[in-house]
Amino acid sequence: MTLKKNNYRDRLVDKKIDELLEVFGAVYIEGPKWCGKTWTSLNHANSVCYISNKETRLLANNGLDKIDTNDKPLLIDEWQLVPRLWDEVRLSCDMKETKGNYILTGSTSLSNKDGKGEVFHSGIGRIARVNMYPMSLFESGDSLGAVSLKDLFDDKDIITKKITKLELDKLASIIIRGGWPDNINTKDESAHLVPRQYIKALCENDIDEKVIDHYSKEKMRMIINSLSRNESTLASEKTILSDISDNENDDDTILSRITVNKYVDILDRLHIINNTKAYNTNYRSSDRIGKVCKRHLVDPSLSCAALNLTKNKLVNDHKTFGYMFEGLAIRDLKIYMNYLDGDVYHFKDNASGDEVDAILELGDGSYAACEIKLNNEYDINGINNIDKAIKSLSKFYKNVKKKPKFMFVLIGSYDMIMKDEETGIYIIPINALKN
């Protein structure tokens, strides 16, 4: 009998957890706070131990046997608060013939200062790792899931059909709300409060000063603001540093690149940063290919919260709206590809200027190319975004040595699932997509 909540909303990661529990002694679910790790884990556990509880933590400090139960799997929530538990779980898995004994969750990876030295074994072969994200639109019920990425990778064609258009004001509300499970059913006028409280807690409460000397919540706020301002861009460390320097008070000491990297590393270990790596293989001249990551926070609602953006501000600032929509699209694509054991990259050729917003690659090396567009508006030359995206993807297809399995334009506000007959490129509204 699992501890599943009555109002639990199924997640794509559920199937992967079940599969891994059949093969490994333990499963470690890691991801940002509030993304639903604990509720999802309860969906698979028969007993639970909350290490965030002080009395439980004191027991756990005396050894795994003090908190272990016979009702397996045992969920050990926020295990990193007692780092020794990792090796003890690994050893316990070695001693048992059965699989699926433990589920671990964690919202931060360990640093050298907060206990990394107490973990002596990676857990390979015993503890499987699962990355978890906020909810995708398909999981939150905002996508009807008419188009499956897996089907496209399996060479199944899609059916051209008209769907309900996701209007821009609704799309803006979804971005402001984010994919946080507790926020899915919140009224639009209040949905911004959860991401804003997330940013506030992140700066003021979630950073232990022992992790970084002379920690400043104001400097952390400035760094988050800069990362948010540069959502879905190739902004360099120099750009981040310049942003912070421009906004510091006269009494502040200008941060060095090393110091900025320390703050960014904290955000990375808290799973707040979700950058997209560059795709740089099988192109005519690999030394021309950009290697800079494209910057993303784990959910665009955090970027909006840090910049004090509202639905109306997004709708009236088309450029910013476009960047935040790309962040939403990348979030969903990463969730879907994670389910398919794949990954998401971006592509840029420094010589020609060719760019592809998202490269979706499976473990066998097959991949798809995707351009992301907010809507199908026309530019000053009378060319619409879909035509521009098709032209860009066609150019990439011509130049790349290893051809993509398929290509598509992922669009935010559009009322048709279709295929361009001339190029074979799909046009897919984001509220029609699933894994």
CSV table of C-alpha atoms in Angstrom, one decimal, residues 34 53 105 126 135-136 147 184 243 299 377 398 410:
chain,number,residue,atom,x,y,z
A,34,TRP,CA,8.4,22.7,-4.8
A,53,ASN,CA,12.2,17.0,11.1
A,105,THR,CA,14.9,12.9,-2.5
A,126,ARG,CA,23.0,0.5,-6.5
A,135,MET,CA,5.3,20.2,-14.5
A,136,SER,CA,5.1,20.3,-18.3
A,147,VAL,CA,1.4,15.1,-30.9
A,184,ILE,CA,-1.6,24.8,-11.1
A,243,ASP,CA,24.8,43.7,-15.1
A,299,ASP,CA,11.1,27.5,-14.9
A,377,GLU,CA,3.0,37.4,-36.5
A,398,LYS,CA,21.2,21.6,-46.1
A,410,LEU,CA,7.1,24.7,-31.9
